[in-house]
Each structure stands twice: as structure tokens, then as C-alpha cells.
C-alpha positions as CSV (number, residue, x, y, z in Angstrom):
1,M,-4.6,0.6,-41.2
2,T,-4.8,-0.9,-37.5
3,A,-2.7,-1.0,-35.2
4,A,-1.6,-4.6,-33.7
5,P,-2.5,-5.5,-30.7
6,E,-0.7,-5.4,-27.3
7,G,-1.7,-8.0,-25.7
8,P,-4.3,-11.4,-26.7
9,L,-7.0,-10.6,-28.3
10,V,-10.6,-11.8,-25.9
11,I,-14.2,-11.5,-26.6
12,G,-17.0,-10.5,-24.7
13,V,-21.0,-11.5,-25.2
14,D,-23.7,-9.5,-23.5
15,S,-27.3,-10.9,-24.5
16,S,-29.6,-8.5,-23.1
17,T,-33.1,-8.8,-23.7
18,Q,-33.3,-7.7,-27.1
19,S,-30.0,-8.5,-28.4
20,T,-26.9,-9.8,-28.7
21,K,-23.7,-7.7,-28.9
22,V,-19.6,-9.2,-29.3
23,L,-16.7,-7.0,-28.5
24,V,-13.1,-8.4,-29.6
25,V,-10.6,-6.3,-27.4
26,D,-6.9,-6.1,-26.6
27,S,-6.0,-7.4,-22.9
28,A,-3.6,-4.9,-22.5
29,T,-5.1,-2.1,-23.3
30,G,-8.9,-3.0,-23.8
31,T,-9.3,-1.3,-26.7
32,V,-12.8,-3.2,-28.9
33,V,-10.6,-4.1,-32.0
34,A,-13.9,-5.4,-33.8
35,R,-18.3,-5.7,-32.5
36,G,-20.8,-7.0,-33.1
37,Q,-24.8,-7.2,-32.7
38,A,-27.4,-9.1,-34.0
39,P,-31.1,-8.7,-32.6
40,H,-33.6,-11.0,-30.9
41,A,-37.4,-10.9,-30.6
42,V,-39.4,-10.9,-26.9
43,T,-42.9,-12.2,-27.6
44,A,-46.0,-10.5,-27.2
45,E,-46.5,-13.0,-23.7
46,G,-43.1,-11.2,-22.4
47,D,-40.6,-14.1,-23.3
48,S,-38.1,-15.5,-25.9
49,D,-36.4,-17.8,-27.3
50,P,-33.1,-19.4,-26.0
51,E,-32.5,-20.3,-29.9
52,Q,-32.8,-16.9,-30.9
53,W,-29.9,-15.9,-28.5
54,W,-27.4,-18.6,-30.3
55,D,-28.0,-17.2,-33.7
56,A,-27.4,-13.7,-32.5
57,L,-24.6,-15.1,-30.7
58,C,-23.3,-16.6,-34.3
59,R,-24.3,-13.4,-35.9
60,A,-23.0,-11.4,-34.3
61,V,-19.5,-13.0,-33.9
62,A,-18.8,-12.8,-38.2
63,Q,-19.8,-9.2,-37.9
64,C,-16.1,-9.4,-36.4
65,G,-14.5,-10.7,-39.1
66,P,-11.5,-12.2,-38.2
67,A,-10.3,-10.9,-35.2
68,A,-12.8,-13.3,-33.4
69,Q,-11.1,-16.3,-34.8
70,Q,-8.0,-14.5,-33.1
71,A,-8.9,-15.1,-29.7
72,A,-7.6,-16.5,-27.1
73,A,-10.7,-16.8,-25.0
74,V,-14.5,-15.9,-24.3
75,S,-16.9,-14.8,-21.7
76,V,-20.4,-14.6,-21.7
77,A,-22.7,-11.9,-19.5
78,G,-26.3,-12.7,-19.9
79,Q,-29.7,-10.9,-18.7
80,Q,-29.7,-12.3,-15.3
81,H,-33.2,-14.2,-13.3
82,G,-34.4,-15.8,-17.4
83,L,-35.9,-19.1,-17.0
84,V,-34.6,-21.9,-19.3
85,A,-35.7,-25.0,-19.2
86,L,-34.2,-27.9,-21.4
87,D,-35.3,-31.4,-21.9
88,A,-33.2,-34.3,-22.4
89,G,-31.7,-33.6,-25.1
90,G,-30.5,-29.5,-24.3
91,R,-33.7,-28.4,-26.6
92,P,-35.8,-25.8,-24.6
93,V,-39.7,-27.2,-23.8
94,R,-41.1,-23.2,-23.7
95,N,-39.3,-19.9,-24.8
96,A,-37.5,-18.6,-21.4
97,L,-39.4,-16.5,-18.7
98,L,-37.5,-13.5,-18.6
99,W,-36.0,-11.2,-16.0
100,N,-38.8,-8.6,-16.2
101,D,-41.5,-11.4,-16.2
102,T,-44.0,-10.9,-13.7
103,R,-46.2,-13.5,-14.1
104,S,-45.0,-15.2,-11.1
105,A,-46.1,-13.1,-8.2
106,P,-48.8,-16.1,-6.7
107,Q,-46.1,-18.8,-6.4
108,R,-43.9,-15.7,-4.7
109,D,-45.9,-15.0,-2.1
110,R,-46.5,-18.6,-1.9
111,L,-43.0,-19.3,-0.9
112,L,-42.3,-16.2,0.9
113,E,-44.9,-17.0,3.7
114,S,-43.8,-21.7,3.2
115,L,-40.1,-20.3,4.5
116,G,-40.9,-17.8,7.4
117,G,-41.5,-14.7,5.5
118,P,-38.7,-11.9,4.0
119,A,-36.4,-11.9,6.7
120,A,-35.5,-15.7,6.2
121,W,-34.8,-15.5,2.6
122,A,-32.8,-12.2,3.2
123,E,-31.2,-14.0,6.0
124,R,-30.8,-17.4,3.8
125,T,-30.2,-16.0,0.4
126,G,-29.2,-12.7,0.9
127,S,-32.5,-11.1,-1.2
128,V,-36.2,-11.4,-0.7
129,P,-37.2,-12.4,-4.1
130,A,-39.1,-10.6,-6.2
131,A,-41.0,-12.6,-8.4
132,S,-38.5,-11.7,-11.2
133,F,-36.6,-14.4,-9.6
134,T,-36.2,-17.5,-11.2
135,V,-37.1,-19.8,-8.4
136,T,-40.8,-18.4,-8.9
137,K,-40.4,-18.7,-12.6
138,W,-40.0,-22.7,-12.1
139,A,-42.8,-22.6,-9.2
140,W,-45.1,-20.5,-12.1
141,L,-43.6,-23.4,-14.4
142,R,-45.0,-26.5,-12.2
143,E,-48.4,-24.8,-11.5
144,N,-49.2,-24.2,-14.6
145,E,-47.3,-26.3,-17.5
146,P,-46.4,-29.5,-15.5
147,E,-47.0,-31.2,-18.6
148,R,-43.1,-29.5,-20.3
149,A,-42.0,-29.7,-16.4
150,A,-42.1,-33.7,-15.9
151,A,-40.2,-33.1,-19.1
152,V,-37.1,-30.5,-18.5
153,R,-34.0,-32.1,-17.6
154,A,-31.6,-29.3,-16.8
155,V,-32.4,-25.8,-15.6
156,R,-30.3,-22.8,-17.0
157,L,-29.8,-19.4,-16.4
158,P,-29.6,-17.2,-20.1
159,H,-25.4,-17.2,-19.9
160,D,-25.5,-20.2,-18.2
161,Y,-27.3,-21.7,-22.1
162,L,-24.8,-19.2,-24.0
163,T,-21.8,-20.6,-21.8
164,G,-22.9,-24.4,-22.4
165,R,-24.1,-24.0,-26.1
166,L,-20.0,-22.4,-27.1
167,A,-18.5,-25.4,-24.6
168,G,-20.3,-28.5,-25.9
169,H,-21.9,-29.5,-22.3
170,G,-23.8,-32.0,-22.6
171,I,-27.1,-32.0,-20.0
172,G,-24.5,-33.4,-16.8
173,E,-22.0,-31.2,-17.2
174,G,-23.1,-26.7,-17.7
175,T,-21.6,-24.6,-15.0
176,T,-22.5,-20.6,-14.0
177,D,-21.0,-18.4,-11.8
178,R,-21.8,-17.0,-7.9
179,G,-22.6,-13.9,-9.2
180,D,-25.5,-15.0,-11.6
181,A,-26.8,-18.2,-9.2
182,S,-26.8,-15.7,-6.2
183,G,-30.3,-14.3,-8.3
184,T,-32.5,-17.6,-8.4
185,G,-33.7,-17.8,-4.7
186,W,-32.0,-21.4,-4.5
187,W,-28.2,-20.4,-4.2
188,S,-27.8,-19.4,-0.3
189,S,-24.8,-16.3,0.3
190,A,-24.7,-17.9,3.9
191,T,-23.7,-21.0,2.6
192,E,-22.0,-20.1,-1.2
193,S,-23.8,-23.5,-2.2
194,Y,-28.0,-24.4,-3.8
195,D,-30.1,-24.4,-1.0
196,Q,-32.0,-27.8,0.1
197,E,-34.9,-26.9,1.7
198,I,-35.4,-23.8,-0.7
199,L,-36.0,-26.7,-3.4
200,E,-37.5,-28.8,-2.3
201,L,-39.9,-26.0,-1.2
202,A,-40.3,-25.4,-5.2
203,G,-40.3,-28.6,-6.6
204,L,-36.8,-28.3,-7.3
205,D,-34.1,-31.3,-8.4
206,A,-30.5,-30.4,-7.8
207,E,-29.3,-32.1,-10.2
208,L,-31.0,-30.2,-12.2
209,L,-28.7,-27.3,-11.5
210,P,-25.7,-26.2,-13.3
211,R,-22.4,-26.2,-11.2
212,V,-20.8,-23.1,-9.6
213,V,-17.4,-22.2,-11.2
214,A,-15.1,-20.3,-8.6
215,G,-14.7,-17.1,-9.7
216,G,-10.8,-17.0,-11.5
217,E,-11.9,-21.0,-12.8
218,Q,-12.8,-22.2,-16.0
219,A,-15.9,-23.1,-17.5
220,G,-14.6,-25.5,-20.4
221,T,-13.2,-24.8,-23.7
222,V,-15.1,-24.5,-26.7
223,R,-16.1,-27.7,-28.5
224,A,-15.7,-28.2,-32.7
225,G,-18.7,-26.8,-35.2
226,G,-19.1,-23.3,-33.6
227,P,-18.4,-20.1,-34.0
228,L,-15.3,-19.5,-32.4
229,P,-12.1,-21.8,-32.4
230,E,-12.1,-24.8,-31.4
231,G,-10.0,-24.9,-28.0
232,I,-10.0,-22.0,-26.6
233,A,-11.0,-21.2,-23.4
234,V,-14.4,-20.3,-22.2
235,A,-14.3,-18.4,-18.9
236,A,-16.9,-18.7,-16.0
237,G,-19.2,-15.8,-17.7
238,T,-21.6,-14.3,-14.9
239,G,-25.0,-11.7,-14.7
240,D,-25.0,-8.9,-16.9
241,N,-24.9,-6.4,-13.8
242,M,-21.9,-8.5,-12.3
243,A,-20.5,-7.5,-15.2
244,G,-21.4,-4.3,-15.1
245,A,-19.9,-3.8,-12.1
246,L,-16.4,-5.6,-13.8
247,G,-16.0,-3.5,-16.3
248,L,-16.8,-0.3,-14.5
249,G,-13.3,-1.6,-12.1
250,L,-16.2,-0.9,-8.9
251,T,-14.3,-0.3,-5.7
252,A,-16.2,-0.2,-2.9
253,G,-18.4,3.0,-2.2
254,Q,-18.5,3.7,-5.6
255,P,-22.4,3.6,-6.7
256,A,-22.8,2.6,-10.6
257,M,-26.9,3.7,-12.2
258,S,-27.3,1.6,-15.3
259,L,-30.1,3.4,-17.1
260,G,-31.8,1.0,-19.5
261,T,-35.1,-0.9,-20.1
262,S,-34.5,-2.0,-16.5
263,G,-32.6,1.1,-14.2
264,T,-30.7,-0.1,-11.9
265,V,-27.7,1.2,-8.4
266,Y,-25.7,-0.9,-7.0
267,A,-22.0,-1.3,-6.2
268,V,-19.3,-3.6,-4.8
269,S,-19.2,-4.6,-1.0
270,G,-16.6,-7.1,1.2
271,R,-20.1,-7.5,3.4
272,R,-23.0,-10.0,2.7
273,P,-26.2,-7.9,2.7
274,A,-29.3,-8.8,3.6
275,D,-31.7,-6.5,3.1
276,P,-35.3,-8.1,4.7
277,S,-37.4,-4.6,3.3
278,G,-37.1,-6.5,0.4
279,I,-35.2,-3.2,-1.9
280,V,-31.9,-4.5,-2.3
281,A,-31.0,-8.1,-3.6
282,G,-28.6,-9.3,-1.7
283,F,-26.1,-10.6,-4.7
284,A,-22.8,-12.4,-4.8
285,D,-20.9,-10.5,-7.5
286,A,-18.5,-12.3,-10.6
287,R,-15.0,-12.5,-8.0
288,H,-15.3,-13.0,-4.4
289,G,-17.2,-10.0,-3.0
290,W,-20.5,-8.6,-3.0
291,L,-23.2,-6.9,-5.3
292,P,-25.9,-5.4,-3.4
293,L,-28.0,-4.0,-5.7
294,A,-31.2,-2.4,-6.3
295,C,-33.3,-3.2,-9.8
296,T,-36.3,-1.3,-10.7
297,L,-38.5,-2.9,-14.2
298,N,-39.5,0.8,-15.6
299,C,-36.8,3.1,-16.9
300,T,-35.8,4.3,-20.5
301,Q,-39.0,2.2,-22.4
302,A,-41.3,3.6,-19.7
303,V,-40.0,7.2,-20.0
304,D,-39.9,6.9,-23.7
305,R,-43.6,5.1,-24.1
306,I,-45.0,8.5,-22.0
307,A,-42.9,10.8,-24.4
308,A,-45.0,9.4,-26.5
309,L,-48.1,9.4,-25.3
310,L,-47.9,12.6,-25.0
311,G,-46.1,13.8,-28.6
312,R,-42.9,14.6,-27.3
313,E,-39.9,13.7,-28.1
314,R,-37.5,13.0,-25.2
315,E,-35.6,15.2,-24.6
316,Q,-38.9,17.4,-24.5
317,V,-38.9,17.9,-21.2
318,E,-39.8,21.7,-19.1
319,P,-39.7,22.4,-15.4
320,G,-42.4,23.1,-12.5
321,G,-45.2,22.4,-11.9
322,S,-46.8,19.8,-9.8
323,A,-47.2,16.8,-11.6
324,V,-46.4,13.9,-10.0
325,V,-45.4,10.4,-12.6
326,L,-45.3,7.0,-11.6
327,P,-43.9,5.2,-14.0
328,F,-44.3,1.4,-13.7
329,L,-46.5,0.5,-16.1
330,D,-45.7,-2.9,-16.3
331,G,-45.5,-4.1,-12.5
332,E,-42.8,-2.6,-10.9
333,R,-39.8,-4.4,-8.4
334,T,-38.5,-1.4,-6.6
335,P,-40.7,-0.7,-4.6
336,D,-42.0,-4.0,-5.2
337,L,-46.0,-3.5,-6.7
338,P,-45.8,-6.6,-9.3
339,W,-49.7,-5.4,-10.3
340,A,-48.7,-1.8,-10.6
341,T,-50.0,0.1,-13.6
342,G,-48.4,3.4,-13.6
343,L,-50.3,6.7,-12.3
344,V,-49.8,10.3,-12.5
345,H,-50.7,12.4,-10.3
346,G,-51.6,16.5,-9.5
347,L,-52.6,17.9,-12.9
348,R,-53.7,21.6,-13.0
349,A,-54.7,23.6,-15.7
350,E,-51.9,25.3,-15.9
351,T,-50.0,22.3,-16.5
352,T,-47.8,21.4,-19.7
353,G,-46.9,18.5,-21.4
354,G,-43.4,19.0,-21.3
355,Q,-44.2,19.5,-17.4
356,V,-45.6,16.3,-17.0
357,L,-42.4,14.6,-19.2
358,Q,-40.5,15.6,-16.9
359,A,-43.0,13.7,-13.5
360,A,-42.5,10.7,-15.3
361,Y,-37.9,10.8,-15.2
362,D,-38.2,12.0,-11.7
363,G,-40.5,8.9,-11.0
364,A,-38.0,6.6,-12.8
365,V,-34.9,7.8,-10.5
366,F,-36.7,8.4,-7.7
367,A,-37.2,4.6,-7.2
368,L,-33.3,4.7,-7.8
369,L,-32.6,6.9,-5.9
370,Q,-34.4,5.6,-2.6
371,A,-32.8,2.1,-2.7
372,L,-29.2,4.3,-3.0
373,D,-28.1,4.8,0.7
374,L,-28.8,0.9,1.5
375,V,-27.2,-0.4,-1.9
376,L,-24.1,1.3,-0.5
377,G,-24.4,1.1,3.6
378,E,-21.5,2.4,5.4
379,D,-20.3,3.5,2.5
380,A,-23.5,6.2,1.9
381,G,-21.9,9.2,3.7
382,G,-19.0,9.2,0.4
383,E,-18.7,11.1,-1.9
384,E,-17.7,9.6,-5.0
385,P,-19.5,10.5,-7.9
386,I,-22.1,8.4,-9.4
387,L,-21.5,6.8,-12.2
388,L,-23.8,6.9,-15.2
389,I,-24.6,4.0,-17.5
390,G,-27.0,2.8,-19.7
391,G,-28.6,4.0,-23.0
392,G,-29.9,6.7,-20.4
393,A,-26.8,7.7,-19.9
394,R,-26.1,9.7,-23.0
395,G,-29.1,11.8,-22.0
396,T,-29.2,15.4,-20.7
397,A,-32.8,15.1,-18.8
398,W,-32.0,11.9,-17.5
399,R,-28.2,13.3,-16.4
400,E,-30.2,15.9,-15.4
401,T,-32.9,14.2,-13.6
402,V,-30.7,12.9,-11.8
403,R,-28.2,15.5,-10.7
404,R,-31.0,16.8,-9.4
405,L,-32.6,14.7,-7.7
406,S,-29.8,12.8,-5.7
407,G,-27.5,16.5,-4.9
408,R,-24.9,14.5,-6.4
409,A,-21.7,14.1,-8.9
410,V,-22.2,12.3,-12.1
411,R,-19.5,11.0,-14.7
412,I,-20.3,9.7,-17.2
413,P,-17.9,7.0,-18.3
414,A,-17.4,7.0,-22.7
415,A,-16.4,3.7,-22.3
416,Q,-19.5,2.0,-24.3
417,E,-20.9,-1.5,-23.8
418,L,-20.0,-1.6,-20.3
419,V,-21.5,-5.5,-20.3
420,A,-19.7,-6.9,-22.5
421,L,-16.6,-5.2,-21.6
422,G,-16.8,-6.5,-18.0
423,A,-17.0,-10.2,-19.8
424,A,-14.4,-9.3,-21.8
425,A,-12.2,-7.9,-18.7
426,Q,-13.2,-12.3,-17.2
427,A,-11.8,-14.0,-20.1
428,A,-8.5,-11.5,-19.3
429,G,-8.3,-11.6,-16.5
430,L,-8.3,-16.1,-17.1
431,L,-6.6,-15.8,-19.1
432,L,-3.7,-14.1,-18.0
433,G,-3.7,-14.7,-14.4
434,Q,-4.8,-11.4,-12.9
435,D,-8.1,-9.7,-10.9
436,P,-11.2,-9.1,-14.0
437,A,-11.6,-5.9,-11.8
438,E,-8.0,-4.8,-12.3
439,V,-8.0,-5.7,-15.9
440,A,-11.1,-3.5,-16.0
441,R,-8.8,-0.6,-13.9
442,G,-6.8,-0.2,-16.1
443,W,-8.4,-0.5,-19.4
444,N,-9.8,3.4,-17.6
445,T,-13.6,2.8,-18.7
446,T,-14.6,4.9,-16.1
447,E,-12.9,8.1,-17.9
448,G,-15.8,10.6,-18.8
449,P,-16.9,14.2,-18.7
450,S,-17.9,14.6,-15.0
451,Y,-20.7,17.5,-13.6
452,E,-20.3,18.7,-10.6
453,P,-23.3,18.4,-8.0
454,V,-26.6,20.6,-7.6
455,E,-28.8,22.0,-4.8
456,R,-30.8,18.7,-4.2
457,D,-34.2,19.0,-5.2
458,R,-36.5,18.5,-2.0
459,A,-39.8,19.6,-2.8
460,A,-40.1,16.9,-6.1
461,L,-38.3,14.2,-4.4
462,E,-41.3,14.4,-1.5
463,R,-44.4,15.0,-3.6
464,L,-43.4,11.5,-4.8
465,A,-42.9,9.8,-1.8
466,A,-45.7,11.3,-0.7
467,T,-47.2,9.6,-3.3
468,L,-46.3,7.0,-3.7
469,D,-47.4,6.2,0.0
470,R,-51.1,7.1,0.2
471,A,-51.1,5.4,-3.4
472,T,-49.7,1.7,-2.7
473,P,-52.7,0.5,-2.1
474,L,-54.3,1.2,-5.2
475,L,-50.9,0.4,-6.5
476,R,-51.1,-3.4,-5.1
477,G,-53.5,-4.6,-7.7
């Protein structure tokens, strides 16, 4: 028999690239009392129908059974940067352009130049927009599909769209949060408001955008006829990376590295970041602080693809050799090479398949570690272990590669599905009137096995840096 919950039940939703996960959580202890998951498809063009996300959310809630109907609050975390363009009836005018879609690189270049270059963008928005940012996608839509752009009456991010569906928001009633808004490119971290000049450059009317809900503010209540009980509180929601930080209850100086389809490294900070190099995105967090973050587009999926090409299982790596692999299979964001393809260098007659596979791991982790000191800023000298999360964190080859190339201790939090847990912590914070990060710390989400630091493999790092430097003109396409 399942023990009775100690506190009110809350629901955390993680709507990611390929599936939607739902957790029903005891707000007092963080215990997951029910869970559900349903997939959604990405087309060959790399976009996705938002209606699928809603259907997946409803199916995942149904899998949670009676527990979901006892919840008192819900929060949605969603994949960042996606462009959801809705018509007057609230229907998508086209499939959503997702975070890892780099087709808007030409529009990004023109927007960068129009505002005065990378430094100007970083100072105003906290970030130098990559081709993944929403503002570049909107510019692409206006240029390439003008009839569809003309039909748009609301522009939303993925989490905004699902939050609105849950709360029954009309076209003029949408909400977002400062964390996810900070990844659009049209929200200014300097003023914490939409930037009118950038909107004019992109040709976007501010009336199409949702209201930015403050940290701890409610976005609405669940409408009748949806998958959850009518009238329960709907929290602001946030982007998936912001929710991951909440789920870990991060404090300043604690680096987190997420190894999933994309790779990210981030930390919370009290200082507003503004990196003119573009390596670090100066995001806001879901509370009142900041979340400097670096993201790569090619992480576990790219390494798995190389393993498949080699006819090897993902753990069949071998040490040694001189091979260098830059696994930028479908364009890359860190480093900023949207037209890049994968590169293999340094093969010799004695090179083994296992060494090439290990080199692919090295290339993926190297791109993240390059940004780690910039992400941490003045906290870079700390001895905090890297919190390794995401699907890759369970893999021995990923863990050992991070240890060997970083020279830092690594901890693997035992808590699963941290994005959904972070959303649940946000819902619990709203319900209980508490800081959601403090809620998560009370749930002990970072507990897990720790691994001591090993000597840093500087020879591998030097090979990777030299190869990237020489190959950059080729990879720019």
C-alpha cells in the first residue's frame, strides 16, 4: 500500500523535443507518487506540431491515474526557443520551429548587424542570439512564409502554449515567464521587458506576445474540460533549463552539466551576464536571479550516431590514439557554427574504432567545458563538483570523459526527471508561498554517487583546441 502524502500533491510537466513527461509529486517530501510519459514526433524537416504536445500531455496525465486528479497545482516546463505561431482561433499556422533548428542563420546574421553587432545584443538582451533563438525564427517566417506570418495573432514559446491550453487563455491572455522569455532575443535582461527596437527590427508586434509573469506569480487556473481538475492553480511555468536549475535547487557556484539530445552547462548567479563572445547565453532564471548557460546542439544523439556508424555499442570506447572528432553533425551553437558538419581528424593505421568513439565523446564534452569558466564567472575557482544530469549522466563513458577532461569531481544526482521535478517545485512554491529552489533543496534532489577528480587530460584538450582552430574556416561552410 502506498503511504499517504505528507503535503498537497502538485504536478510538474516536462515537454521536451520528443516526449512529454508528467510527475505527480508530494510537495512536502518530493516523493513522486505517479508518473506518465507520451511521445510526440519531429518531422524530417525538424519541426513539430504543437497539437501533438497537448495530446501527449493529456495522455501522460491519464497514465498518472487518480493521483493527478488530486493535485492542487501544476506547472509546465518546455523546450526553449521554439516558435509557436497561432492564428485568431488559437491554432498553429504551421509546425513549430524548434530550438535545434538552424535554418534561420541568415536572418540571425542580419539582425546582429542591424542592432550594432554582438556586443550591443549582449548588453541589451544578455545574449548574442544564435540561430536557435526565437527572434531569428520569426524573422525567417516573415521572409520565407509571409502569408503564414500575416495570419499570426499570437506568438508563444512551447511552455506558454501548453500553459495557455491548461488555463484556457484566449489569444490576448497568454503568459510566459522571465526565464523562458530571456531566450527569445526580444526580451531585454537590462530592463526586464520586451525590447521595442528589436521587435521593430524583427517585424514583430508586441501585441502578439504574452504577458511576462513574475517569479512566484500565478498564470491562471485550470479550465473546465481539460485533463486536470478545474480550478487548480497554474504556475508561471518556465524553460526546461530553468526548471532543471530549480529541480536541483542550485546555489551560486554549483555547475550543472546536462547531457541529453543537446548538452548544456549552467549555474545560477546574482550577476546579470552579458558575454559579447556569444559563448554564454545570459538567461534569467525562473526566480529573481540569472542563469548563465552554454548549450551545444550535438551531444548524446550525435555520439550515438557515430557509435552506430562504427558498429559499436555506446560504451565500447578505447583509450589512447591521436584521433580527434568534432561531432557537429547538424550545425552547432557552441561554438557558433550553424552550417558545420562532423569532422574526423588524426586517423592513423593503428587507430581503432573504440578510440574514434572515445574521441567523439571527447569532442562533445570539450565544447561544453570550453564554456564552463565563462558560465561560472567569478565563481570559477570553486571546488564544487559538476552535477551531471540528463540521459548521458547514467553512462560510464560520459561520466569518465567529463572527469578526465574537466579535472573536477562529479556527482550524479539520484533524482530522475529533474526538469519535471523543477516544474513541480515551482508549482509547490506557488501553492505553499515558498521559494521553489528552497523547496527542491528540501527534497534533497542532488543526493547521489560522487566521483573524485582525476588528472586532467591536457594533451587531449590541446589536440581538440588546435583542430577546432584550424578547421573553423572549413566548418563555417
